PDB file of C-alpha atoms in Angstrom:
ATOM      1  CA  GLU A   1      -0.132  -0.103   0.204  1.00 48.00           C
ATOM      2  CA  PHE A   2       1.187   3.561  -1.049  1.00 49.00           C
ATOM      3  CA  MET A   3       2.828   5.264   2.434  1.00 51.00           C
ATOM      4  CA  ASP A   4       4.899   8.772   1.587  1.00 68.00           C
ATOM      5  CA  LEU A   5       6.558  10.624  -1.259  1.00 79.00           C
ATOM      6  CA  ALA A   6      10.677  10.247  -0.683  1.00 80.00           C
ATOM      7  CA  PRO A   7      14.071  11.969  -2.860  1.00 86.00           C
ATOM      8  CA  TYR A   8      14.988   9.022  -5.570  1.00 80.00           C
ATOM      9  CA  GLN A   9      18.094   7.321  -4.030  1.00 78.00           C
ATOM     10  CA  PRO A  10      20.940   4.865  -6.488  1.00 75.00           C
ATOM     11  CA  GLY A  11      19.153   1.884  -6.572  1.00 67.00           C
ATOM     12  CA  ASP A  12      15.852   2.903  -6.246  1.00 72.00           C
ATOM     13  CA  ASP A  13      13.046   1.277  -8.812  1.00 70.00           C
ATOM     14  CA  VAL A  14      12.783   3.875 -11.565  1.00 71.00           C
ATOM     15  CA  ARG A  15       9.599   2.352 -11.631  1.00 73.00           C
ATOM     16  CA  GLU A  16       8.078   3.743  -8.891  1.00 77.00           C
ATOM     17  CA  ILE A  17       8.943   7.085  -9.945  1.00 82.00           C
ATOM     18  CA  ASP A  18       5.863   9.866  -9.193  1.00 82.00           C
ATOM     19  CA  TRP A  19       6.237  12.319 -12.486  1.00 82.00           C
ATOM     20  CA  ALA A  20       4.063  14.027 -11.514  1.00 82.00           C
ATOM     21  CA  ALA A  21       6.181  14.718  -8.418  1.00 81.00           C
ATOM     22  CA  THR A  22       9.093  15.057 -10.099  1.00 80.00           C
ATOM     23  CA  ALA A  23       7.913  17.614 -12.142  1.00 82.00           C
ATOM     24  CA  ARG A  24       6.755  20.169  -9.377  1.00 83.00           C
ATOM     25  CA  THR A  25       8.909  20.045  -6.472  1.00 83.00           C
ATOM     26  CA  GLY A  26      13.215  19.734  -9.604  1.00 83.00           C
ATOM     27  CA  SER A  27      14.314  16.617  -8.489  1.00 85.00           C
ATOM     28  CA  PRO A  28      13.202  12.856  -8.427  1.00 86.00           C
ATOM     29  CA  VAL A  29      10.684  11.427  -6.297  1.00 82.00           C
ATOM     30  CA  ILE A  30       9.281   8.332  -5.250  1.00 82.00           C
ATOM     31  CA  LYS A  31       6.368   6.467  -4.687  1.00 78.00           C
ATOM     32  CA  ARG A  32       7.577   4.040  -0.744  1.00 68.00           C
ATOM     33  CA  HIS A  33       4.821   1.484  -0.508  1.00 58.00           C
ATOM     34  CA  GLU A  34       4.612  -0.351   3.086  1.00 51.00           C
ATOM     35  CA  ALA A  35       5.309  -3.449   2.950  1.00 51.00           C
ATOM     36  CA  THR A  36       2.083  -6.616   2.923  1.00 50.00           C
ATOM     37  CA  ALA A  37       0.587  -9.669   2.354  1.00 50.00           C
ATOM     38  CA  ASN A  38       0.081 -10.212  -1.605  1.00 72.00           C
ATOM     39  CA  LEU A  39      -0.751 -14.702  -0.599  1.00 87.00           C
ATOM     40  CA  GLN A  40      -2.153 -16.224   2.473  1.00 94.00           C
ATOM     41  CA  VAL A  41      -1.092 -19.836   3.059  1.00 96.00           C
ATOM     42  CA  MET A  42      -2.445 -22.548   4.746  1.00 97.00           C
ATOM     43  CA  LEU A  43      -1.549 -25.252   6.487  1.00 98.00           C
ATOM     44  CA  VAL A  44      -3.953 -27.939   7.018  1.00 98.00           C
ATOM     45  CA  VAL A  45      -1.861 -30.778   8.345  1.00 98.00           C
ATOM     46  CA  ASP A  46      -3.398 -34.257   8.995  1.00 96.00           C
ATOM     47  CA  THR A  47      -2.914 -35.029  13.489  1.00 96.00           C
ATOM     48  CA  GLY A  48      -4.052 -38.592  13.746  1.00 94.00           C
ATOM     49  CA  ARG A  49      -2.634 -40.784  15.178  1.00 91.00           C
ATOM     50  CA  GLU A  50      -1.356 -42.566  12.057  1.00 90.00           C
ATOM     51  CA  MET A  51       1.274 -39.105  12.525  1.00 92.00           C
ATOM     52  CA  GLY A  52       2.761 -40.633  15.312  1.00 89.00           C
ATOM     53  CA  ALA A  53       4.290 -43.561  14.074  1.00 88.00           C
ATOM     54  CA  LEU A  54       7.570 -44.049  11.981  1.00 87.00           C
ATOM     55  CA  ALA A  55       8.731 -42.617   8.271  1.00 91.00           C
ATOM     56  CA  PRO A  56      11.585 -44.566   6.324  1.00 90.00           C
ATOM     57  CA  SER A  57      14.575 -41.818   7.359  1.00 92.00           C
ATOM     58  CA  GLY A  58      13.628 -43.148  11.540  1.00 89.00           C
ATOM     59  CA  GLU A  59      12.602 -40.191  12.574  1.00 93.00           C
ATOM     60  CA  THR A  60       8.738 -39.899  13.131  1.00 92.00           C
ATOM     61  CA  LYS A  61       6.741 -39.053  10.591  1.00 94.00           C
ATOM     62  CA  GLU A  62       5.663 -35.925  13.181  1.00 95.00           C
ATOM     63  CA  ASP A  63       8.884 -34.916  12.983  1.00 96.00           C
ATOM     64  CA  ILE A  64       8.953 -34.397   9.555  1.00 96.00           C
ATOM     65  CA  ALA A  65       5.078 -32.873   9.315  1.00 97.00           C
ATOM     66  CA  LEU A  66       7.517 -30.426  11.897  1.00 97.00           C
ATOM     67  CA  THR A  67       9.713 -29.523   9.658  1.00 96.00           C
ATOM     68  CA  ALA A  68       7.622 -29.417   6.202  1.00 97.00           C
ATOM     69  CA  CYS A  69       5.728 -26.477   8.077  1.00 97.00           C
ATOM     70  CA  GLU A  70       8.630 -24.838   9.185  1.00 96.00           C
ATOM     71  CA  ALA A  71       9.943 -24.645   6.181  1.00 95.00           C
ATOM     72  CA  ILE A  72       6.219 -23.618   4.511  1.00 95.00           C
ATOM     73  CA  ALA A  73       5.990 -21.146   7.733  1.00 95.00           C
ATOM     74  CA  TRP A  74       9.469 -19.417   7.346  1.00 94.00           C
ATOM     75  CA  LEU A  75       8.877 -18.723   3.995  1.00 91.00           C
ATOM     76  CA  SER A  76       5.474 -17.207   4.665  1.00 92.00           C
ATOM     77  CA  VAL A  77       6.308 -14.839   7.266  1.00 90.00           C
ATOM     78  CA  ALA A  78       9.682 -14.095   5.617  1.00 88.00           C
ATOM     79  CA  ARG A  79       7.291 -12.620   2.424  1.00 87.00           C
ATOM     80  CA  GLY A  80       5.326 -11.231   4.788  1.00 88.00           C
ATOM     81  CA  ASP A  81       2.567 -14.112   3.638  1.00 92.00           C
ATOM     82  CA  GLN A  82      -0.300 -14.588   6.007  1.00 93.00           C
ATOM     83  CA  ILE A  83      -0.328 -17.632   7.249  1.00 96.00           C
ATOM     84  CA  GLY A  84      -3.108 -20.092   9.024  1.00 97.00           C
ATOM     85  CA  LEU A  85      -4.522 -23.686  10.164  1.00 98.00           C
ATOM     86  CA  VAL A  86      -6.484 -26.193   9.430  1.00 98.00           C
ATOM     87  CA  ALA A  87      -5.220 -29.530  12.039  1.00 97.00           C
ATOM     88  CA  GLY A  88      -7.390 -32.828  12.958  1.00 96.00           C
ATOM     89  CA  ASP A  89      -7.878 -35.876  12.774  1.00 95.00           C
ATOM     90  CA  ALA A  90     -11.343 -38.090  13.236  1.00 94.00           C
ATOM     91  CA  GLU A  91     -12.953 -36.420  16.349  1.00 95.00           C
ATOM     92  CA  ARG A  92     -11.350 -32.720  16.286  1.00 94.00           C
ATOM     93  CA  VAL A  93     -10.054 -29.874  13.950  1.00 96.00           C
ATOM     94  CA  ARG A  94      -7.821 -27.164  14.729  1.00 95.00           C
ATOM     95  CA  PHE A  95      -8.582 -23.710  13.237  1.00 96.00           C
ATOM     96  CA  MET A  96      -6.405 -20.373  13.596  1.00 96.00           C
ATOM     97  CA  PRO A  97      -7.026 -17.645  10.740  1.00 95.00           C
ATOM     98  CA  ALA A  98      -4.223 -17.050   8.796  1.00 95.00           C
ATOM     99  CA  ARG A  99      -2.855 -13.338   9.688  1.00 93.00           C
ATOM    100  CA  SER A 100       1.276 -12.505   8.958  1.00 91.00           C
ATOM    101  CA  GLY A 101       4.320 -12.474  11.785  1.00 91.00           C
ATOM    102  CA  ASN A 102       6.747 -14.422  13.413  1.00 93.00           C
ATOM    103  CA  ALA A 103       4.320 -14.592  16.904  1.00 94.00           C
ATOM    104  CA  HIS A 104       1.974 -16.016  15.089  1.00 95.00           C
ATOM    105  CA  ALA A 105       4.070 -19.326  12.866  1.00 95.00           C
ATOM    106  CA  GLU A 106       4.910 -19.957  15.750  1.00 96.00           C
ATOM    107  CA  THR A 107       1.192 -19.945  17.376  1.00 96.00           C
ATOM    108  CA  ILE A 108       0.689 -22.250  14.338  1.00 97.00           C
ATOM    109  CA  MET A 109       4.070 -24.715  15.319  1.00 97.00           C
ATOM    110  CA  ARG A 110       3.559 -25.182  18.456  1.00 96.00           C
ATOM    111  CA  ARG A 111      -0.265 -26.078  17.815  1.00 96.00           C
ATOM    112  CA  ILE A 112      -0.098 -28.975  15.697  1.00 96.00           C
ATOM    113  CA  GLU A 113       3.117 -30.365  17.622  1.00 94.00           C
ATOM    114  CA  GLU A 114       1.047 -30.192  20.969  1.00 94.00           C
ATOM    115  CA  ASP A 115      -1.539 -32.046  19.048  1.00 94.00           C
ATOM    116  CA  ILE A 116      -0.224 -34.620  17.426  1.00 92.00           C
ATOM    117  CA  THR A 117      -0.008 -37.817  19.575  1.00 89.00           C
ATOM    118  CA  LEU A 118      -0.120 -41.643  19.696  1.00 87.00           C
ATOM    119  CA  SER A 119      -3.130 -41.257  21.681  1.00 88.00           C
ATOM    120  CA  SER A 120      -5.050 -39.382  18.938  1.00 90.00           C
ATOM    121  CA  PRO A 121      -7.766 -41.020  17.857  1.00 93.00           C
ATOM    122  CA  HIS A 122      -7.507 -41.754  13.605  1.00 91.00           C
ATOM    123  CA  SER A 123      -6.645 -39.591  10.560  1.00 92.00           C
ATOM    124  CA  ASP A 124      -9.369 -38.737   8.364  1.00 93.00           C
ATOM    125  CA  VAL A 125      -8.955 -36.055   5.437  1.00 92.00           C
ATOM    126  CA  PRO A 126     -11.888 -35.770   3.932  1.00 92.00           C
ATOM    127  CA  LYS A 127     -13.016 -34.137   6.819  1.00 94.00           C
ATOM    128  CA  LEU A 128     -10.078 -32.087   7.886  1.00 95.00           C
ATOM    129  CA  LEU A 129     -10.525 -30.744   3.880  1.00 94.00           C
ATOM    130  CA  ALA A 130     -14.168 -30.494   3.970  1.00 94.00           C
ATOM    131  CA  ARG A 131     -13.170 -28.409   6.919  1.00 96.00           C
ATOM    132  CA  ALA A 132     -10.157 -25.926   4.867  1.00 96.00           C
ATOM    133  CA  ARG A 133     -12.750 -25.816   1.841  1.00 94.00           C
ATOM    134  CA  THR A 134     -14.860 -23.400   4.249  1.00 93.00           C
ATOM    135  CA  VAL A 135     -12.594 -21.639   5.685  1.00 93.00           C
ATOM    136  CA  THR A 136     -11.833 -19.036   3.632  1.00 91.00           C
ATOM    137  CA  ARG A 137     -12.563 -17.034   0.341  1.00 87.00           C
ATOM    138  CA  ARG A 138      -9.371 -15.545  -1.070  1.00 90.00           C
ATOM    139  CA  ARG A 139      -8.036 -17.731  -2.796  1.00 92.00           C
ATOM    140  CA  SER A 140      -4.847 -19.155  -0.676  1.00 94.00           C
ATOM    141  CA  LEU A 141      -1.762 -21.480  -1.602  1.00 95.00           C
ATOM    142  CA  MET A 142      -3.401 -24.720   0.591  1.00 96.00           C
ATOM    143  CA  VAL A 143      -0.751 -27.006   1.258  1.00 97.00           C
ATOM    144  CA  ILE A 144      -1.734 -30.393   3.430  1.00 96.00           C
ATOM    145  CA  VAL A 145       0.384 -32.737   4.750  1.00 97.00           C
ATOM    146  CA  THR A 146      -0.406 -35.575   5.872  1.00 93.00           C
ATOM    147  CA  ASP A 147       0.448 -39.993   6.318  1.00 89.00           C
ATOM    148  CA  ALA A 148       1.679 -41.938   2.780  1.00 80.00           C
ATOM    149  CA  THR A 149      -1.699 -43.913   3.596  1.00 75.00           C
ATOM    150  CA  GLN A 150      -3.877 -40.343   3.254  1.00 73.00           C
ATOM    151  CA  PRO A 151      -6.501 -39.584   1.996  1.00 73.00           C
ATOM    152  CA  GLU A 152      -8.374 -43.473   1.023  1.00 73.00           C
ATOM    153  CA  PRO A 153      -9.426 -43.019  -1.950  1.00 66.00           C
ATOM    154  CA  THR A 154     -12.654 -45.012  -1.063  1.00 66.00           C
ATOM    155  CA  ARG A 155     -13.161 -41.817   1.227  1.00 75.00           C
ATOM    156  CA  LEU A 156     -11.921 -38.917  -0.825  1.00 77.00           C
ATOM    157  CA  SER A 157     -14.815 -37.828  -3.476  1.00 84.00           C
ATOM    158  CA  ASP A 158     -13.408 -36.214  -6.777  1.00 86.00           C
ATOM    159  CA  ASP A 159     -16.628 -32.757  -5.784  1.00 90.00           C
ATOM    160  CA  LEU A 160     -14.294 -32.437  -2.924  1.00 90.00           C
ATOM    161  CA  ILE A 161     -10.645 -31.783  -4.381  1.00 91.00           C
ATOM    162  CA  LYS A 162     -12.098 -29.683  -6.916  1.00 92.00           C
ATOM    163  CA  SER A 163     -13.625 -28.028  -5.273  1.00 92.00           C
ATOM    164  CA  LEU A 164     -10.093 -26.682  -3.477  1.00 93.00           C
ATOM    165  CA  SER A 165      -8.454 -26.731  -6.226  1.00 92.00           C
ATOM    166  CA  VAL A 166     -10.750 -24.617  -8.025  1.00 92.00           C
ATOM    167  CA  ARG A 167     -10.314 -21.606  -5.609  1.00 92.00           C
ATOM    168  CA  HIS A 168      -7.302 -23.145  -4.306  1.00 94.00           C
ATOM    169  CA  GLN A 169      -3.274 -23.060  -5.358  1.00 94.00           C
ATOM    170  CA  VAL A 170      -2.836 -27.581  -3.361  1.00 95.00           C
ATOM    171  CA  ILE A 171       0.103 -29.395  -3.060  1.00 96.00           C
ATOM    172  CA  LEU A 172       0.210 -32.643  -0.698  1.00 95.00           C
ATOM    173  CA  VAL A 173       2.655 -33.050   1.192  1.00 96.00           C
ATOM    174  CA  SER A 174       3.529 -36.972   1.383  1.00 93.00           C
ATOM    175  CA  VAL A 175       5.647 -38.721   4.489  1.00 94.00           C
ATOM    176  CA  GLU A 176       5.996 -42.364   3.924  1.00 91.00           C
ATOM    177  CA  ASP A 177       5.295 -45.258   6.143  1.00 86.00           C
ATOM    178  CA  ILE A 178       8.425 -46.915   6.959  1.00 81.00           C
ATOM    179  CA  ASP A 179       8.268 -51.051   5.470  1.00 72.00           C
ATOM    180  CA  PRO A 180       8.311 -52.801   8.600  1.00 63.00           C
ATOM    181  CA  THR A 181       9.657 -55.772   6.669  1.00 62.00           C
ATOM    182  CA  SER A 182      12.869 -54.162   6.248  1.00 62.00           C
ATOM    183  CA  LEU A 183      13.438 -53.776  10.148  1.00 57.00           C
ATOM    184  CA  ASP A 184      15.967 -56.488  11.436  1.00 55.00           C
ATOM    185  CA  GLU A 185      14.664 -59.853  12.691  1.00 56.00           C
ATOM    186  CA  GLY A 186      13.189 -59.554  16.524  1.00 52.00           C
ATOM    187  CA  THR A 187      12.338 -56.447  16.983  1.00 51.00           C
ATOM    188  CA  ASN A 188       9.345 -55.349  18.137  1.00 49.00           C
ATOM    189  CA  VAL A 189       6.982 -53.470  15.775  1.00 50.00           C
ATOM    190  CA  VAL A 190       4.383 -52.405  17.215  1.00 52.00           C
ATOM    191  CA  ASP A 191       0.869 -50.616  14.587  1.00 58.00           C
ATOM    192  CA  VAL A 192      -0.490 -47.673  15.291  1.00 57.00           C
ATOM    193  CA  THR A 193      -3.609 -48.471  14.593  1.00 60.00           C
ATOM    194  CA  GLU A 194      -4.089 -53.167  15.176  1.00 54.00           C
ATOM    195  CA  GLY A 195      -0.663 -52.844  18.206  1.00 53.00           C
ATOM    196  CA  PRO A 196       1.839 -55.174  18.227  1.00 49.00           C
ATOM    197  CA  LEU A 197       2.843 -57.467  14.780  1.00 54.00           C
ATOM    198  CA  PRO A 198       4.035 -60.826  15.324  1.00 52.00           C
ATOM    199  CA  ASP A 199       7.816 -61.979  14.257  1.00 60.00           C
ATOM    200  CA  PHE A 200       6.431 -64.394  11.777  1.00 53.00           C
ATOM    201  CA  LEU A 201       3.988 -61.772   9.488  1.00 56.00           C
ATOM    202  CA  LEU A 202       6.673 -59.096   9.298  1.00 57.00           C
ATOM    203  CA  ARG A 203       8.792 -63.009   8.064  1.00 63.00           C
ATOM    204  CA  ASP A 204       6.024 -63.674   5.574  1.00 64.00           C
ATOM    205  CA  SER A 205       7.871 -62.014   1.918  1.00 69.00           C
ATOM    206  CA  GLN A 206       4.289 -62.959   0.008  1.00 72.00           C
ATOM    207  CA  LEU A 207       2.661 -60.947   2.490  1.00 68.00           C
ATOM    208  CA  ALA A 208       4.955 -58.126   2.367  1.00 66.00           C
ATOM    209  CA  GLY A 209       4.824 -58.620  -1.510  1.00 73.00           C
ATOM    210  CA  GLU A 210       0.992 -59.079  -0.932  1.00 72.00           C
ATOM    211  CA  ALA A 211       0.808 -55.542   1.095  1.00 68.00           C
ATOM    212  CA  ALA A 212       3.460 -53.945  -0.570  1.00 70.00           C
ATOM    213  CA  ASN A 213       0.721 -53.654  -3.861  1.00 79.00           C
ATOM    214  CA  LEU A 214      -2.343 -52.970  -2.422  1.00 75.00           C
ATOM    215  CA  VAL A 215      -0.542 -49.890  -1.085  1.00 73.00           C
ATOM    216  CA  ALA A 216       0.751 -49.219  -4.257  1.00 79.00           C
ATOM    217  CA  MET A 217      -2.953 -49.694  -5.758  1.00 83.00           C
ATOM    218  CA  ARG A 218      -4.371 -47.436  -2.899  1.00 79.00           C
ATOM    219  CA  ARG A 219      -1.497 -44.242  -3.788  1.00 80.00           C
ATOM    220  CA  HIS A 220      -2.137 -44.995  -6.982  1.00 84.00           C
ATOM    221  CA  ALA A 221      -6.112 -44.330  -7.264  1.00 84.00           C
ATOM    222  CA  VAL A 222      -5.320 -40.874  -5.039  1.00 83.00           C
ATOM    223  CA  ALA A 223      -2.750 -39.428  -7.233  1.00 84.00           C
ATOM    224  CA  GLN A 224      -4.804 -40.244 -10.029  1.00 87.00           C
ATOM    225  CA  LEU A 225      -7.529 -38.549  -8.728  1.00 86.00           C
ATOM    226  CA  LEU A 226      -5.385 -35.638  -7.739  1.00 88.00           C
ATOM    227  CA  ASP A 227      -3.060 -35.467 -10.889  1.00 89.00           C
ATOM    228  CA  LYS A 228      -6.775 -34.224 -12.708  1.00 90.00           C
ATOM    229  CA  ARG A 229      -7.323 -31.860 -10.607  1.00 91.00           C
ATOM    230  CA  GLY A 230      -3.824 -30.000 -11.040  1.00 92.00           C
ATOM    231  CA  VAL A 231      -3.451 -30.306  -7.452  1.00 93.00           C
ATOM    232  CA  ILE A 232       0.881 -30.956  -6.783  1.00 93.00           C
ATOM    233  CA  ARG A 233       2.690 -33.862  -4.759  1.00 92.00           C
ATOM    234  CA  VAL A 234       5.415 -34.733  -3.174  1.00 93.00           C
ATOM    235  CA  ASP A 235       6.582 -37.423  -1.520  1.00 93.00           C
ATOM    236  CA  VAL A 236       9.299 -37.591   1.380  1.00 95.00           C
ATOM    237  CA  GLY A 237      10.201 -40.113   4.004  1.00 94.00           C
ATOM    238  CA  SER A 238      12.851 -37.824   5.566  1.00 96.00           C
ATOM    239  CA  SER A 239      12.700 -34.519   7.246  1.00 96.00           C
ATOM    240  CA  GLN A 240      16.194 -33.759   5.183  1.00 95.00           C
ATOM    241  CA  GLU A 241      14.025 -34.593   1.632  1.00 96.00           C
ATOM    242  CA  VAL A 242      11.734 -32.391   3.068  1.00 95.00           C
ATOM    243  CA  PRO A 243      13.733 -28.941   1.676  1.00 93.00           C
ATOM    244  CA  ARG A 244      14.316 -29.895  -1.336  1.00 92.00           C
ATOM    245  CA  ALA A 245      11.409 -30.903  -2.369  1.00 93.00           C
ATOM    246  CA  LEU A 246       8.034 -28.002  -1.649  1.00 93.00           C
ATOM    247  CA  MET A 247      11.543 -25.977  -4.122  1.00 91.00           C
ATOM    248  CA  ARG A 248       9.833 -28.436  -6.648  1.00 90.00           C
ATOM    249  CA  ALA A 249       5.627 -28.415  -5.785  1.00 91.00           C
ATOM    250  CA  LEU A 250       6.576 -24.175  -5.370  1.00 88.00           C
ATOM    251  CA  GLU A 251       8.365 -24.081  -9.339  1.00 85.00           C
ATOM    252  CA  ARG A 252       5.706 -26.156 -10.338  1.00 81.00           C
ATOM    253  CA  GLY A 253       2.752 -23.617  -8.129  1.00 71.00           C
ATOM    254  CA  ALA A 254       4.336 -21.019  -9.245  1.00 66.00           C
ATOM    255  CA  HIS A 255       5.146 -22.928 -13.986  1.00 51.00           C
ATOM    256  CA  VAL A 256       0.957 -23.532 -13.703  1.00 50.00           C
ATOM    257  CA  ARG A 257      -0.954 -20.712 -11.678  1.00 49.00           C
TER     258      ARG A 257
END
């Protein structure tokens, strides 16, 4: 927004010269503008118990999700953008309106960290997205952060994805699961949904292959739906992969916007 006029200094943008004021004063004068947020960013974060499980790197998926959210929040603050939050699981959804400033971004990060626990209710990404659809009419960058097994293709409607992608630029950050069959024999493996897994199940190569095929089919079904609606998806298996993955996603988003 326009703030005031000031004498032109070497290095100032010549496009900001106010020619009428320059003519009146006899020396170059530029318009100075107050920094304003030029983008609204909404973090849409799955805080179900599945996010407390392990990723391929050995980190929790929560750790990787927090890394992704911190990166987006930092970029938003650095640019002067507004950032908000929709976070939830099958029983609760938290909404924080988009605002600018470091303090607000830090509050968002604390809320995400508080909400993801192994005692949280299960994930419900369709419910989360349905809430995200209602929180703002302003075109935004929506960054969805969830588990690689989410959203379940049988519960994800095309209308829901379409309504989000028509109004907003949507990026989905999918945090991958660790492969329990890759762990050393004798490792105590506890599924956050099913509980402890017996060792003989983990060593059954046929069962492991069938499970991998099922996961691949589900992910393919979701990918087809997201691709159809122009949603950009990136997969991450460690915190280290997050910066490059987000840069790829943001570059693709800028290209198609």
